[in-house]
Coordinates of N, CA and C and ligand atoms in Angstrom, one line a residue:
M11 N 103.1 87.5 81.1 CA 103.4 88.0 82.5 C 102.3 87.5 83.4
K12 N 102.8 87.1 84.7 CA 101.8 86.6 85.6 C 100.8 87.7 86.1
Q13 N 99.5 87.3 86.2 CA 98.5 88.2 86.6 C 98.2 88.1 88.1
L14 N 98.0 89.2 88.7 CA 97.7 89.2 90.2 C 96.7 90.3 90.4
C15 N 95.6 89.9 91.1 CA 94.6 90.9 91.4 C 94.9 91.6 92.7
F16 N 94.8 92.9 92.7 CA 94.9 93.7 94.0 C 93.4 94.0 94.3
A17 N 92.9 93.5 95.4 CA 91.5 93.6 95.7 C 91.1 95.0 96.2
T18 N 91.2 96.0 95.2 CA 90.8 97.4 95.5 C 90.5 98.0 94.2
N19 N 89.8 99.1 94.2 CA 89.6 100.0 93.0 C 90.2 101.3 93.3
N20 N 91.0 101.4 94.4 CA 91.7 102.7 94.7 C 92.9 102.9 93.9
A21 N 92.8 103.9 92.9 CA 93.8 104.1 91.9 C 95.2 104.4 92.6
H22 N 95.1 105.2 93.7 CA 96.3 105.6 94.4 C 97.1 104.3 94.9
K23 N 96.3 103.4 95.5 CA 97.0 102.2 96.0 C 97.5 101.3 94.9
I24 N 96.8 101.2 93.8 CA 97.2 100.4 92.7 C 98.5 100.9 92.1
N25 N 98.6 102.2 91.9 CA 99.8 102.8 91.4 C 101.0 102.6 92.3
E26 N 100.8 102.8 93.6 CA 101.8 102.6 94.6 C 102.4 101.2 94.5
V27 N 101.6 100.2 94.4 CA 102.0 98.8 94.4 C 102.6 98.4 93.0
A28 N 101.9 98.9 92.0 CA 102.5 98.5 90.6 C 103.9 99.1 90.4
F29 N 104.1 100.3 90.9 CA 105.4 101.0 90.8 C 106.4 100.2 91.6
A30 N 106.0 99.8 92.9 CA 107.0 99.1 93.7 C 107.3 97.7 93.1
L31 N 106.4 97.1 92.4 CA 106.7 95.8 91.8 C 107.5 95.9 90.5
G32 N 107.6 97.1 90.0 CA 108.5 97.4 88.8 C 108.2 96.6 87.6
G33 N 106.9 96.3 87.4 CA 106.4 95.6 86.1 C 106.6 94.1 86.1
A34 N 107.0 93.5 87.3 CA 107.2 92.1 87.3 C 105.9 91.3 87.2
F35 N 104.8 92.0 87.6 CA 103.4 91.3 87.5 C 102.5 92.3 86.8
E36 N 101.5 91.7 86.2 CA 100.4 92.5 85.7 C 99.3 92.6 86.8
I37 N 99.2 93.8 87.4 CA 98.2 94.0 88.5 C 96.9 94.4 88.0
L38 N 95.8 93.6 88.4 CA 94.5 93.8 87.9 C 93.6 94.3 89.1
T39 N 92.8 95.3 88.8 CA 91.9 95.8 89.8 C 90.6 94.9 89.9
L40 N 89.8 95.2 90.9 CA 88.5 94.4 91.1 C 87.7 94.6 89.8
A41 N 87.6 95.9 89.4 CA 86.8 96.2 88.2 C 87.3 95.4 87.0
E42 N 88.6 95.3 86.8 CA 89.2 94.6 85.7 C 88.9 93.1 85.7
I43 N 88.7 92.5 86.9 CA 88.4 91.1 86.9 C 86.9 90.9 86.9
G44 N 86.1 92.0 86.8 CA 84.6 91.8 86.8 C 84.0 91.7 88.1
C45 N 84.7 92.0 89.2 CA 84.1 92.0 90.5 C 83.5 93.3 90.9
T46 N 82.2 93.4 90.9 CA 81.5 94.6 91.2 C 80.9 94.7 92.5
E47 N 80.8 93.5 93.2 CA 80.2 93.5 94.5 C 81.1 94.0 95.6
E48 N 80.5 94.4 96.7 CA 81.2 94.8 97.9 C 81.9 93.6 98.5
L49 N 83.2 93.6 98.8 CA 83.8 92.5 99.4 C 83.4 92.4 100.9
P50 N 83.3 91.1 101.4 CA 82.9 91.0 102.8 C 84.0 91.4 103.7
E51 N 83.7 92.1 104.8 CA 84.6 92.5 105.9 C 84.0 92.4 107.2
T52 N 83.8 91.1 107.6 CA 82.9 90.9 108.8 C 83.6 90.1 109.9
T53 N 85.0 90.0 109.8 CA 85.6 89.1 110.8 C 85.9 89.8 112.2
G54 N 85.9 91.2 112.1 CA 86.1 91.9 113.4 C 87.6 92.2 113.7
T55 N 88.5 91.8 112.8 CA 89.9 92.2 113.0 C 90.4 92.7 111.6
I56 N 91.5 93.5 111.7 CA 92.1 94.0 110.5 C 92.7 92.9 109.7
S57 N 93.5 92.0 110.3 CA 94.1 90.9 109.6 C 93.0 89.9 109.1
G58 N 92.0 89.7 109.8 CA 90.9 88.8 109.4 C 90.2 89.3 108.2
N59 N 89.9 90.6 108.2 CA 89.2 91.2 107.0 C 90.1 91.2 105.8
S60 N 91.4 91.5 106.0 CA 92.4 91.4 104.9 C 92.3 90.0 104.2
R61 N 92.4 89.0 105.1 CA 92.3 87.6 104.6 C 91.0 87.3 103.9
Q62 N 89.9 87.8 104.5 CA 88.6 87.5 104.0 C 88.4 88.0 102.6
K63 N 88.9 89.2 102.4 CA 88.8 89.9 101.1 C 89.6 89.1 100.0
A64 N 90.8 88.8 100.4 CA 91.7 88.1 99.4 C 91.1 86.7 99.0
R65 N 90.6 86.0 100.1 CA 90.0 84.7 99.9 C 88.7 84.8 99.0
Y66 N 87.9 85.8 99.2 CA 86.7 86.0 98.5 C 87.0 86.0 97.0
V67 N 88.0 86.8 96.7 CA 88.4 87.0 95.2 C 88.9 85.7 94.7
T68 N 89.8 85.0 95.4 CA 90.4 83.8 94.8 C 89.3 82.7 94.7
D69 N 88.4 82.7 95.6 CA 87.3 81.6 95.6 C 86.3 81.9 94.5
H70 N 86.0 83.2 94.2 CA 84.9 83.5 93.3 C 85.4 83.8 91.9
F71 N 86.7 84.2 91.7 CA 87.2 84.6 90.4 C 88.4 83.8 89.9
Q72 N 88.8 82.8 90.7 CA 89.9 81.9 90.3 C 91.1 82.7 89.8
I73 N 91.6 83.7 90.5 CA 92.8 84.4 90.2 C 93.6 84.6 91.5
D74 N 94.9 84.6 91.4 CA 95.7 84.9 92.6 C 95.5 86.3 93.0
C75 N 95.5 86.6 94.2 CA 95.1 87.9 94.7 C 95.7 88.4 96.0
F76 N 95.9 89.7 96.2 CA 96.2 90.2 97.5 C 95.2 91.3 97.9
A77 N 95.0 91.4 99.2 CA 94.0 92.4 99.7 C 94.7 93.1 100.9
D78 N 94.4 94.4 101.1 CA 94.9 95.1 102.3 C 93.7 95.6 103.1
D79 N 94.0 95.7 104.4 CA 93.1 96.4 105.3 C 93.9 97.1 106.3
S80 N 93.5 98.3 106.7 CA 94.2 99.1 107.7 C 93.3 99.8 108.7
G81 N 94.0 100.3 109.7 CA 93.2 101.0 110.7 C 94.1 101.7 111.7
L82 N 93.5 102.5 112.6 CA 94.2 103.2 113.6 C 93.9 102.6 115.0
E83 N 95.0 102.4 115.8 CA 94.8 101.8 117.1 C 95.3 102.8 118.2
V84 N 94.4 103.2 119.1 CA 94.7 104.1 120.2 C 94.8 103.4 121.5
D85 N 96.0 103.5 122.1 CA 96.2 102.7 123.3 C 95.2 103.0 124.5
A86 N 95.0 104.3 124.7 CA 94.1 104.7 125.8 C 92.6 104.2 125.6
L87 N 92.3 103.8 124.3 CA 91.0 103.4 124.0 C 91.0 101.9 123.7
N88 N 92.0 101.2 124.3 CA 92.1 99.7 124.1 C 92.1 99.3 122.6
G89 N 92.8 100.1 121.8 CA 92.9 99.7 120.4 C 91.9 100.2 119.5
E90 N 90.9 100.9 120.0 CA 89.9 101.5 119.1 C 90.5 102.7 118.3
P91 N 90.0 103.0 117.2 CA 88.9 102.4 116.5 C 89.2 101.1 115.7
G92 N 90.5 100.8 115.5 CA 90.9 99.5 115.0 C 90.1 99.2 113.7
V93 N 89.5 98.0 113.7 CA 88.8 97.5 112.5 C 87.6 98.5 112.1
D94 N 87.2 99.3 113.1 CA 86.1 100.3 112.8 C 86.5 101.6 112.3
T95 N 87.8 101.8 112.0 CA 88.4 103.1 111.7 C 87.6 103.9 110.6
A96 N 87.2 103.2 109.5 CA 86.6 103.9 108.4 C 85.2 104.4 108.8
F97 N 84.5 103.8 109.8 CA 83.2 104.2 110.2 C 83.0 104.5 111.6
Y98 N 84.1 105.0 112.2 CA 84.1 105.2 113.7 C 82.9 106.0 114.3
S99 N 82.6 107.0 113.6 CA 81.5 107.9 114.1 C 80.1 107.4 113.6
G100 N 80.1 106.3 112.8 CA 78.9 105.9 112.3 C 78.7 106.2 110.8
S101 N 79.7 107.0 110.3 CA 79.6 107.3 108.8 C 81.1 107.3 108.3
R102 N 81.2 107.4 107.0 CA 82.6 107.4 106.4 C 83.2 108.8 106.4
D103 N 82.5 109.8 107.0 CA 83.0 111.2 107.0 C 84.2 111.3 107.9
H104 N 85.4 111.6 107.3 CA 86.6 111.7 108.1 C 86.6 112.8 109.1
A105 N 86.0 113.9 108.7 CA 85.9 115.1 109.7 C 85.1 114.6 110.9
K106 N 84.0 113.9 110.7 CA 83.2 113.5 111.9 C 84.0 112.4 112.7
N107 N 84.7 111.5 111.9 CA 85.4 110.5 112.6 C 86.5 111.0 113.5
M108 N 87.3 112.1 113.0 CA 88.3 112.7 113.8 C 87.8 113.4 115.0
A109 N 86.6 114.1 114.7 CA 86.0 114.9 115.8 C 85.6 113.9 116.9
F110 N 85.0 112.8 116.5 CA 84.5 111.8 117.5 C 85.7 111.2 118.3
L111 N 86.8 111.0 117.6 CA 88.0 110.4 118.3 C 88.6 111.5 119.3
L112 N 88.7 112.7 118.9 CA 89.2 113.8 119.7 C 88.3 114.0 121.0
T113 N 87.0 113.9 120.8 CA 86.1 114.0 121.9 C 86.4 112.8 122.9
K114 N 86.6 111.6 122.4 CA 86.8 110.5 123.3 C 88.1 110.6 124.1
L115 N 89.1 111.3 123.4 CA 90.4 111.5 124.1 C 90.5 112.8 124.9
D116 N 89.4 113.5 125.0 CA 89.4 114.8 125.7 C 89.9 114.6 127.2
G117 N 90.9 115.3 127.6 CA 91.4 115.1 129.0 C 92.3 114.0 129.2
I118 N 92.5 113.1 128.2 CA 93.4 112.0 128.3 C 94.8 112.3 127.9
T119 N 95.8 112.1 128.7 CA 97.2 112.5 128.4 C 97.9 111.4 127.6
N120 N 97.6 110.1 127.8 CA 98.2 109.1 127.0 C 97.6 109.1 125.5
R121 N 98.3 109.7 124.6 CA 97.8 109.9 123.2 C 98.4 108.9 122.3
R122 N 99.1 107.9 122.8 CA 99.9 106.9 122.0 C 99.0 106.1 121.0
A123 N 99.4 106.0 119.8 CA 98.6 105.3 118.8 C 99.5 104.8 117.6
R124 N 98.9 104.0 116.8 CA 99.6 103.5 115.6 C 98.6 103.2 114.5
F125 N 99.1 103.4 113.3 CA 98.4 102.9 112.1 C 98.9 101.5 111.8
R126 N 98.0 100.6 111.5 CA 98.4 99.2 111.2 C 97.8 98.8 109.8
S127 N 98.6 98.2 109.0 CA 98.1 97.7 107.7 C 98.5 96.2 107.5
V128 N 97.6 95.4 107.1 CA 97.9 94.0 106.8 C 97.5 93.7 105.4
I129 N 98.4 93.1 104.7 CA 98.2 92.6 103.3 C 98.2 91.1 103.4
T130 N 97.1 90.5 102.8 CA 97.1 89.0 102.6 C 97.2 88.7 101.2
L131 N 98.2 87.8 100.9 CA 98.4 87.3 99.5 C 97.9 85.9 99.5
V132 N 97.1 85.5 98.5 CA 96.7 84.1 98.2 C 97.2 83.8 96.8
Q133 N 98.2 82.9 96.8 CA 98.8 82.6 95.5 C 98.9 81.0 95.5
N134 N 98.4 80.5 94.4 CA 98.4 79.0 94.3 C 97.8 78.3 95.5
G135 N 96.8 79.0 96.1 CA 96.1 78.4 97.3 C 96.8 78.7 98.6
E136 N 98.0 79.1 98.5 CA 98.8 79.4 99.7 C 98.6 80.8 100.2
E137 N 98.6 80.9 101.5 CA 98.3 82.2 102.1 C 99.5 82.8 102.8
D138 N 99.8 84.1 102.6 CA 100.9 84.8 103.4 C 100.4 86.2 103.8
Q139 N 100.8 86.6 105.0 CA 100.4 87.9 105.4 C 101.7 88.8 105.6
F140 N 101.5 90.1 105.4 CA 102.5 91.1 105.5 C 102.0 92.3 106.3
E141 N 102.7 92.7 107.3 CA 102.2 93.8 108.1 C 103.1 95.0 108.2
G142 N 102.5 96.1 108.3 CA 103.3 97.3 108.5 C 102.7 98.2 109.6
T143 N 103.5 98.8 110.5 CA 102.9 99.7 111.4 C 103.7 101.0 111.5
V144 N 103.1 102.1 111.9 CA 103.8 103.3 112.1 C 103.3 103.9 113.5
E145 N 104.3 104.0 114.4 CA 103.9 104.5 115.8 C 103.8 106.0 115.8
G146 N 103.0 106.5 116.7 CA 102.9 107.9 116.9 C 101.9 108.3 118.0
R147 N 101.3 109.5 117.9 CA 100.4 110.0 118.9 C 99.3 110.8 118.2
I148 N 98.2 110.9 118.9 CA 97.0 111.7 118.4 C 97.2 113.1 118.9
A149 N 97.1 114.1 118.0 CA 97.2 115.5 118.3 C 96.0 115.9 119.1
T150 N 96.0 117.1 119.7 CA 94.8 117.6 120.4 C 93.8 118.4 119.5
N151 N 94.3 118.7 118.3 CA 93.4 119.4 117.3 C 93.9 119.1 115.9
L152 N 93.1 119.4 114.9 CA 93.4 119.1 113.5 C 94.6 120.0 113.1
Q153 N 95.6 119.4 112.5 CA 96.7 120.2 112.0 C 97.0 119.8 110.5
G154 N 96.9 120.7 109.6 CA 97.3 120.4 108.2 C 96.1 119.8 107.4
E155 N 96.3 119.9 106.1 CA 95.2 119.5 105.2 C 95.6 118.5 104.2
G156 N 96.9 118.0 104.3 CA 97.4 117.0 103.3 C 96.8 115.6 103.6
G157 N 97.2 114.7 102.8 CA 96.8 113.3 103.0 C 95.3 113.0 103.0
F158 N 94.9 112.0 103.8 CA 93.5 111.7 103.8 C 93.2 111.1 105.2
G159 N 91.9 110.7 105.4 CA 91.5 110.0 106.6 C 91.9 110.8 107.8
Y160 N 92.6 110.1 108.7 CA 93.0 110.7 110.0 C 94.3 111.4 110.0
D161 N 94.9 111.6 108.8 CA 96.2 112.2 108.7 C 96.3 113.6 109.5
P162 N 95.3 114.4 109.5 CA 95.5 115.7 110.3 C 95.6 115.6 111.8
I163 N 95.3 114.4 112.4 CA 95.5 114.3 113.8 C 96.5 113.2 114.2
F164 N 97.3 112.7 113.2 CA 98.3 111.7 113.6 C 99.7 112.2 113.5
I165 N 100.4 112.3 114.6 CA 101.8 112.7 114.6 C 102.7 111.5 114.7
P166 N 103.5 111.2 113.6 CA 104.4 110.0 113.7 C 105.5 110.3 114.7
E167 N 106.0 109.2 115.3 CA 107.1 109.3 116.2 C 108.3 110.0 115.6
G168 N 109.0 110.8 116.3 CA 110.1 111.5 115.8 C 109.8 112.8 115.1
Y169 N 108.5 113.2 115.0 CA 108.1 114.4 114.4 C 107.2 115.2 115.3
D170 N 107.1 116.6 115.0 CA 106.1 117.4 115.7 C 104.9 117.8 114.9
Q171 N 105.0 117.4 113.6 CA 103.9 117.7 112.7 C 103.1 116.4 112.4
T172 N 101.8 116.7 112.0 CA 100.9 115.5 111.6 C 101.2 115.1 110.2
F173 N 100.7 113.9 109.9 CA 100.8 113.4 108.5 C 100.1 114.4 107.6
G174 N 99.1 115.2 108.1 CA 98.5 116.2 107.3 C 99.4 117.4 106.9
E175 N 100.4 117.6 107.7 CA 101.4 118.7 107.5 C 102.6 118.2 106.8
L176 N 103.0 116.9 107.0 CA 104.3 116.4 106.4 C 104.0 116.1 104.9
S177 N 105.1 116.1 104.1 CA 105.0 115.9 102.7 C 104.6 114.4 102.4
M178 N 104.1 114.2 101.2 CA 103.7 112.8 100.8 C 105.0 112.0 100.8
E179 N 106.1 112.5 100.4 CA 107.4 111.8 100.4 C 107.7 111.2 101.7
I180 N 107.6 112.1 102.8 CA 108.0 111.7 104.1 C 107.0 110.6 104.6
K181 N 105.7 110.9 104.4 CA 104.7 109.9 104.8 C 104.9 108.6 104.1
N182 N 105.0 108.6 102.8 CA 105.1 107.3 102.1 C 106.4 106.6 102.4
G183 N 107.4 107.3 102.9 CA 108.6 106.6 103.3 C 108.5 105.8 104.6
M184 N 107.5 106.2 105.4 CA 107.4 105.5 106.7 C 106.0 104.9 107.0
S185 N 105.1 105.1 106.1 CA 103.7 104.7 106.5 C 103.5 103.2 106.7
H186 N 102.5 102.8 107.4 CA 102.1 101.5 107.7 C 101.9 100.7 106.3
R187 N 101.2 101.4 105.4 CA 100.9 100.7 104.1 C 102.2 100.5 103.3
A188 N 103.1 101.5 103.3 CA 104.3 101.4 102.6 C 105.2 100.3 103.1
K189 N 105.2 100.1 104.4 CA 106.0 99.0 105.0 C 105.4 97.6 104.6
A190 N 104.1 97.5 104.7 CA 103.4 96.2 104.3 C 103.7 95.9 102.8
V191 N 103.6 97.0 102.0 CA 103.8 96.8 100.6 C 105.2 96.4 100.3
R192 N 106.2 97.0 101.0 CA 107.6 96.6 100.8 C 107.8 95.2 101.1
A193 N 107.2 94.7 102.2 CA 107.3 93.3 102.6 C 106.7 92.4 101.6
L194 N 105.6 92.8 101.0 CA 104.9 92.0 99.9 C 105.8 91.9 98.7
V195 N 106.4 93.1 98.3 CA 107.2 93.1 97.1 C 108.4 92.3 97.3
A196 N 109.1 92.4 98.5 CA 110.3 91.6 98.7 C 109.9 90.1 98.6
F197 N 108.8 89.7 99.1 CA 108.3 88.3 99.0 C 108.1 87.8 97.6
L198 N 107.4 88.7 96.8 CA 107.1 88.3 95.4 C 108.4 88.3 94.5
A199 N 109.3 89.2 94.9 CA 110.6 89.3 94.1 C 111.4 88.0 94.4
Ligands
IMP207 P1 91.6 101.0 104.5 O1 91.4 99.6 105.1 O2 93.0 101.1 103.9 O3 90.6 101.5 103.6 O4 91.6 102.0 105.8 C1 90.5 102.0 106.7 C2 90.4 103.5 107.2 O5 91.6 103.7 108.0 C3 90.4 104.6 106.2 O6 89.1 104.9 105.8 C4 91.0 105.7 106.9 O7 90.0 106.4 107.7 C5 92.0 105.1 107.8 N1 93.4 105.1 107.3 C6 94.0 104.1 106.7 N2 95.2 104.5 106.3 C7 95.3 105.8 106.6 C8 96.4 106.7 106.4 O8 97.5 106.5 105.8 N3 96.1 108.0 106.9 C9 95.0 108.3 107.5 N4 94.0 107.5 107.7 C10 94.2 106.2 107.2

């Protein structure tokens, strides 16, 4: 069976993609290919970082690979936090990151935002990118405790509840990552 590295050690992401591929590929994690170093993410864009991570693995480990990168883009903040989503407040603390974003949006009525996910596949030296977005708006306060990251303050279009309140089934059916993964799977199939 053809081997493909997914440049992550996040078990949740691995399971999601392996399930979607239905056993057509053997998916290997970074740990499984012996990659223990931090992958570079220095390009300043979500798509650039996704490409940089996939290329790093294929260049250093001689295995076909795909990598994902995602972030939240807020229109009233000119696309911030974007590529800085994970460290927006200066730390990886999601409570602090959400509080920081809510403070920045204090008094601003345009709450429009989207999650964006970009997957880069490098196979036989060829590069392809797959993107998924989910449109929505930023709530005025934290609502719900489900999900992770910014889920308690993101209300997807067509709903009144945040990703933190909606079920995983609903979120996974429409999320940015799910859409990018579906595009990748359709390409590989
Ligand atoms: P990553 O590139 O997938 O690790 O995502 C970067 C950051 O974006 C994460 O640390 C989260 O803060 C945020 N993020 C990405 N996807 C989601 C999501 O589905 N819900 C909430 N936050 C997310």
